CSV table of C-alpha atoms and ligand atoms in Angstrom, one decimal:
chain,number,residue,atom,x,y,z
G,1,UNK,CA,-9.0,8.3,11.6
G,2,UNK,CA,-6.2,7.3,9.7
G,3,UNK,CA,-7.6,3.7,9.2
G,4,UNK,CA,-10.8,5.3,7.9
G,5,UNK,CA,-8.9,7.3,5.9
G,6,UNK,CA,-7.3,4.1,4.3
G,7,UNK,CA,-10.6,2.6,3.5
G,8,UNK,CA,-12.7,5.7,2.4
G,9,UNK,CA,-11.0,5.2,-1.5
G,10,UNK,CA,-12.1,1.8,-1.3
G,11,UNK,CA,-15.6,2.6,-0.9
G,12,UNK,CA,-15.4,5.1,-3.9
G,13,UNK,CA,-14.1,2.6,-6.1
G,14,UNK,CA,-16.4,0.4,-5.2
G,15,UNK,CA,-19.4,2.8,-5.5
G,16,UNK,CA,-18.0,4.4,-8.8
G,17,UNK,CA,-18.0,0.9,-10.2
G,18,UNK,CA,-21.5,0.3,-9.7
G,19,UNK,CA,-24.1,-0.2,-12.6
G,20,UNK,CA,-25.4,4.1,-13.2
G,21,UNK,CA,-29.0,2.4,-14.3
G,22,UNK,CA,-28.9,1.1,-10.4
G,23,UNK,CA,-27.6,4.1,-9.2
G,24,UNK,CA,-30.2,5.0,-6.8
G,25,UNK,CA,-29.7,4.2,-2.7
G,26,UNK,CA,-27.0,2.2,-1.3
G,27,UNK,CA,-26.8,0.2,2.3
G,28,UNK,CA,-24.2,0.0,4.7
G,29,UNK,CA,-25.1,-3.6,4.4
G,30,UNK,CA,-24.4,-4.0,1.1
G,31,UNK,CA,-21.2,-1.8,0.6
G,32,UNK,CA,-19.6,-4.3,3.7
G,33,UNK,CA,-20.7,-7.3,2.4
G,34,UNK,CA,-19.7,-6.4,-1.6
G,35,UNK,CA,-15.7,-5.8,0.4
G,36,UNK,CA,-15.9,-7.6,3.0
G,37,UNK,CA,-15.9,-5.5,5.6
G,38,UNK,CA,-17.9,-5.6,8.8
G,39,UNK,CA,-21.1,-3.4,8.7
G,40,UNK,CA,-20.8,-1.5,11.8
G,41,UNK,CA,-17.4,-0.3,10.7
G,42,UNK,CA,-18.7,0.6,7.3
G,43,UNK,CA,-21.8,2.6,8.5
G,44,UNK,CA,-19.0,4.4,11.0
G,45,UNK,CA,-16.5,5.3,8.3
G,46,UNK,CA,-19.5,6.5,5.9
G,47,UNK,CA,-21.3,8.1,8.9
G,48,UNK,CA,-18.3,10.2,9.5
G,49,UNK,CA,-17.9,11.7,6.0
G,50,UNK,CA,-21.5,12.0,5.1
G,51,UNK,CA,-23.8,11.7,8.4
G,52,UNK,CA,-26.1,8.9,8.6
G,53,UNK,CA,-27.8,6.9,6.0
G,54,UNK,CA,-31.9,7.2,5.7
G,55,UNK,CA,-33.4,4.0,7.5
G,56,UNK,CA,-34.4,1.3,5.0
G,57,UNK,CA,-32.8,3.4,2.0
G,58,UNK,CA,-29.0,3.8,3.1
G,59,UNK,CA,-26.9,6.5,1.0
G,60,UNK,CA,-27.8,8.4,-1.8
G,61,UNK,CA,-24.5,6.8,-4.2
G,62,UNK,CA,-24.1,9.9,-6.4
G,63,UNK,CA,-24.9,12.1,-3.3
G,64,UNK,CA,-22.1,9.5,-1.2
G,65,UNK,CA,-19.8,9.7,-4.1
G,66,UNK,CA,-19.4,13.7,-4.5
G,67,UNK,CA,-18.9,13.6,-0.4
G,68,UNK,CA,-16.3,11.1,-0.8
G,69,UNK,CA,-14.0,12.8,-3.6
G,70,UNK,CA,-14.4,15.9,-1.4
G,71,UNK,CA,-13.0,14.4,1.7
G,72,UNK,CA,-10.4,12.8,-0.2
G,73,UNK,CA,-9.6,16.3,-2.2
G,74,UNK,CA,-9.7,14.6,-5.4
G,75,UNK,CA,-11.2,17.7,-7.4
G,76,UNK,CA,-8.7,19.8,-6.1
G,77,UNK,CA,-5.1,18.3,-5.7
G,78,UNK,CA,-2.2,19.3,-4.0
G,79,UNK,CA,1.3,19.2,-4.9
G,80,UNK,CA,4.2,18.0,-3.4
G,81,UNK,CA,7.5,17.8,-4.2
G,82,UNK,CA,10.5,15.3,-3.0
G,83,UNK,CA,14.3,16.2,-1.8
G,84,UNK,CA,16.7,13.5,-2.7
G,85,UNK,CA,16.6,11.4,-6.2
G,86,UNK,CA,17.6,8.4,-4.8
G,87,UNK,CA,15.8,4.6,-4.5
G,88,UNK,CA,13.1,6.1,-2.1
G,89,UNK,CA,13.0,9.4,-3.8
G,90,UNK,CA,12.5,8.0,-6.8
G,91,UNK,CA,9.9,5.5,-5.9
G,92,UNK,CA,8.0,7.8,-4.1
G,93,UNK,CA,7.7,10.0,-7.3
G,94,UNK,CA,6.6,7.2,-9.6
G,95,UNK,CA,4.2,6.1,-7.6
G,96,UNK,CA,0.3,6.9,-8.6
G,97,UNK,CA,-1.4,5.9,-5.4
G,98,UNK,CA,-1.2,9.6,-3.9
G,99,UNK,CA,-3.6,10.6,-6.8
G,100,UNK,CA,-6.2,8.5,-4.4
G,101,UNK,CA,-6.3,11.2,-1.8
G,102,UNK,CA,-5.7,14.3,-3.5
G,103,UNK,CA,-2.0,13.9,-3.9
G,104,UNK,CA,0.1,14.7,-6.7
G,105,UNK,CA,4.2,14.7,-6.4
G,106,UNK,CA,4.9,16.9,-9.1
G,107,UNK,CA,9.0,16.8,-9.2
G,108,UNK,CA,11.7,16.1,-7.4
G,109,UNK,CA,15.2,18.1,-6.6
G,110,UNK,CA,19.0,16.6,-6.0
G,111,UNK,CA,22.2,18.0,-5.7
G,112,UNK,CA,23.8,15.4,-7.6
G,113,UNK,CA,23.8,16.6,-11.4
G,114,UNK,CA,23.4,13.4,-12.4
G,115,UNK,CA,20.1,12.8,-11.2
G,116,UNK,CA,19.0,16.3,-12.8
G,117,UNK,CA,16.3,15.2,-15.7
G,118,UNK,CA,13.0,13.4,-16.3
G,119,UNK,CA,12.5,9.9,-14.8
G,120,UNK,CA,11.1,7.5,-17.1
G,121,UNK,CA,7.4,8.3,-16.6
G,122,UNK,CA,8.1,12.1,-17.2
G,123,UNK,CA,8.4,13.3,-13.9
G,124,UNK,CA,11.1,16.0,-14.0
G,125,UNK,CA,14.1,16.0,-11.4
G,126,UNK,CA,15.5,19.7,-10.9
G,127,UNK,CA,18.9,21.0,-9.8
G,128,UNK,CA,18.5,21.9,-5.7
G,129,UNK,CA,19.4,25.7,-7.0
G,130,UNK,CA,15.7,25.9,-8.1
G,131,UNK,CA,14.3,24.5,-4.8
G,132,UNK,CA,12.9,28.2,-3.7
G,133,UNK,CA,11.5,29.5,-7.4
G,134,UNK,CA,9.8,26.4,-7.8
G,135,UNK,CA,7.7,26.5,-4.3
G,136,UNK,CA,7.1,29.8,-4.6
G,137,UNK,CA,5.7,29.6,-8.3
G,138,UNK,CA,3.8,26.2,-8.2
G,139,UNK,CA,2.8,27.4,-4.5
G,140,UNK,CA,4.0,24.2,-2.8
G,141,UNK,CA,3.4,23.3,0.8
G,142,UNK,CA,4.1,19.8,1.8
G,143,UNK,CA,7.5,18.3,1.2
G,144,UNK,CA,9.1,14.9,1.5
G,145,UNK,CA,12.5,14.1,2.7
G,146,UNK,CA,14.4,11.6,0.8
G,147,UNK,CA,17.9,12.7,1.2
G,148,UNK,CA,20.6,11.2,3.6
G,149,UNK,CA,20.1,12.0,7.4
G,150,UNK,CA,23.2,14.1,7.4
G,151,UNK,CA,21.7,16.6,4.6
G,152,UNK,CA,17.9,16.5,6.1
G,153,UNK,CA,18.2,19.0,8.9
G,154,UNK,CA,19.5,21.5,6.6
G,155,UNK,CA,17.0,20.6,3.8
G,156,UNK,CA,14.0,20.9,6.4
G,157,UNK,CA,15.4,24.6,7.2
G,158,UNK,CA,15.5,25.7,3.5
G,159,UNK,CA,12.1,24.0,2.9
G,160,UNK,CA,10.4,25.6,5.6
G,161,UNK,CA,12.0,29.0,4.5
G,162,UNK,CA,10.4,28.4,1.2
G,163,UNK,CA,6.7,28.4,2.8
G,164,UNK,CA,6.9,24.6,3.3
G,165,UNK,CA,3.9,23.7,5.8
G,166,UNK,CA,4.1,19.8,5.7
G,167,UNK,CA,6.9,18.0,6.1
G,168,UNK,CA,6.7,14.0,5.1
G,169,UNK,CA,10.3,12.7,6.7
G,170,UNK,CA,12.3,9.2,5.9
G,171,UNK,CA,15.1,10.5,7.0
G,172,UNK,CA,16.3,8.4,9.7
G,173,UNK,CA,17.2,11.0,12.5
G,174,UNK,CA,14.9,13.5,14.3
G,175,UNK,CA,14.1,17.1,12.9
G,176,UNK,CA,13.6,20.1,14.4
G,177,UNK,CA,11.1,22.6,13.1
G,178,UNK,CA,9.2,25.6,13.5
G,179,UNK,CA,6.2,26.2,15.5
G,180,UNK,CA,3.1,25.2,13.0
G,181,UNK,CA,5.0,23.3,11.0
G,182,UNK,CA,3.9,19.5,10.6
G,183,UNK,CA,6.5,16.9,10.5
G,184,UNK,CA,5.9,13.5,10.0
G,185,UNK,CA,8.9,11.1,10.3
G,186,UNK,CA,8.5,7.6,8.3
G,187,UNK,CA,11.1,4.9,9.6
G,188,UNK,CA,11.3,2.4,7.1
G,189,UNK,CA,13.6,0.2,9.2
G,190,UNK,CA,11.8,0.6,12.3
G,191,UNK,CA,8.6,0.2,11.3
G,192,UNK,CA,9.7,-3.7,9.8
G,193,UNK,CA,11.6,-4.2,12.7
G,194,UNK,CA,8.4,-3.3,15.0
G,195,UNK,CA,6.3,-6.3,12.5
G,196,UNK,CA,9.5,-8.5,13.4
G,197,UNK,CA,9.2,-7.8,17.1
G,198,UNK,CA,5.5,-8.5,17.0
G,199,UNK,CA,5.8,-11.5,15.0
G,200,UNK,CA,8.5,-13.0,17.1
G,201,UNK,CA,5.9,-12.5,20.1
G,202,UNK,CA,3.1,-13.9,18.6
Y,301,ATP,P1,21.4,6.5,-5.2
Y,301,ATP,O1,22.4,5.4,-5.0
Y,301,ATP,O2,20.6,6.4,-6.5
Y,301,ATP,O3,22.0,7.8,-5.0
Y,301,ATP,P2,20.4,6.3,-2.6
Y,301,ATP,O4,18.9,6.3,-2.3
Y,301,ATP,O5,21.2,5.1,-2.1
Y,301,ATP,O6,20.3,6.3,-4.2
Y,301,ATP,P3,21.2,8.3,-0.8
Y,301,ATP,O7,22.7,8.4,-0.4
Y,301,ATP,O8,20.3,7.8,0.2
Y,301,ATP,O9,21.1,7.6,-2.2
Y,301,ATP,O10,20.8,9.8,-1.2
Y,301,ATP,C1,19.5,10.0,-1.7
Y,301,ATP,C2,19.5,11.1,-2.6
Y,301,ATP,O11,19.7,12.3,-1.9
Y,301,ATP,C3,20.6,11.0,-3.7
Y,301,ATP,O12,20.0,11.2,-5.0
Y,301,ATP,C4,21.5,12.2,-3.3
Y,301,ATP,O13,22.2,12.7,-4.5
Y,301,ATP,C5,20.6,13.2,-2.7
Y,301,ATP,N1,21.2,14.1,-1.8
Y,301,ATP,C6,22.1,14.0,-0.9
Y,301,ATP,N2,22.4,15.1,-0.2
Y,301,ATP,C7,21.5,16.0,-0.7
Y,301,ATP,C8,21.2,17.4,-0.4
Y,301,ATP,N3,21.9,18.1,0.5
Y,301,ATP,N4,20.3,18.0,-1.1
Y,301,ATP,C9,19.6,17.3,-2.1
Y,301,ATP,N5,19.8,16.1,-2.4
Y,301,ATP,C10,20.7,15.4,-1.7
């Protein structure tokens, strides 16, 4: 799922890049070979969002693209906000990929007055005080941890207590929370080290 997930905005780039005066059907066959992708995969992935393509014809494209931005919630996006200004923090909130599935990380909040502003792209960093108005008025669900392990287990209580329902964790240590909450722990270090391994094995 989640590797069909990673290829499903490929496929509406590609189809929202077509010529409109040829926007009529589109193949499996066509799509893989235009990104060079094996065809049985691409029917699969499209299969799954859409069902199947007509024999002969294929997809409808404007039919394949509305299904598409619907799967990837791209007319209606959600908004997430980071704890902990730092490197990652920061990166994370600069970065315009998440707009691909739906995604927007709308500010970020640190304890360090320092890091209390707008970044350079206009993305506003607020004090950690305002963690609880600003969920509850923007209606926020999924959060990301960005702040030191120490700090995250404490963070991940006060963000579920503000009606946090996602949880995207880099902090390196393991969390505990509530029943129906999803957590989802990114280790940057172990995930290289795990390419490492594999590579030294190869
Ligand atoms: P920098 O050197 O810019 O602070 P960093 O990524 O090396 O970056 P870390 O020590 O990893 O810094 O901390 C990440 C961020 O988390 C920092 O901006 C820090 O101020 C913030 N932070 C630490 N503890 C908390 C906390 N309890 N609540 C909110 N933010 C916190």
């Amino acid at each position: 799922m989640k590797a069909t997930l990673g290829r499903l905005p490929v496929y509406l780039r590609y189809l929202k890049e077509l010529d409109p005066a040829e926007n009529g059907n589109i193949s499996a066959t066509i799509i893989a070979k235009a990104l060079g992708l094996g065809e049985v995969q691409v029917r699969k992935d499209l299969n799954s969002v859409s069902g199947a393509g007509r024999p002969k014809l294929g997809y409808k494209t404007s039919a394949l693209i509305k299904r598409l931005e619907e799967v990837l919630g791209q007319n209606r996006i959600s908004k997430a906000i980071i704890i902990g200004a730092g490197k990652l923090g920061n990166a994370l909130l600069e970065y315009n990929g998440f707009a691909n599935y739906g995604l927007e990380i709308s500010a970020a909040f640190d304890i360090d007055e320092n890091k209390i502003g707008n970044t350079e792209f206009g993305k506003p960093i607020y004090c950690l005080d305002s963690l609880e108005e600003y969920c509850k008025a923007q209606e926020i669900k999924i959060a990301v941890i960005t702040v030191p392990a120490a700090a995250a287990q404490s963070i991940c209580n006060r963000l579920t207590d503000c009606g946090i329902t996602a949880v995207w964790n880099f902090a390196p240590c393991q969390l505990n929370v509530p029943d129906g909450i999803l957590l989802q722990n990114e280790n940057l270090a172990l995930s290289l080290a795990h390419l490492k391994l594999q590579m030294n094995n190869q």
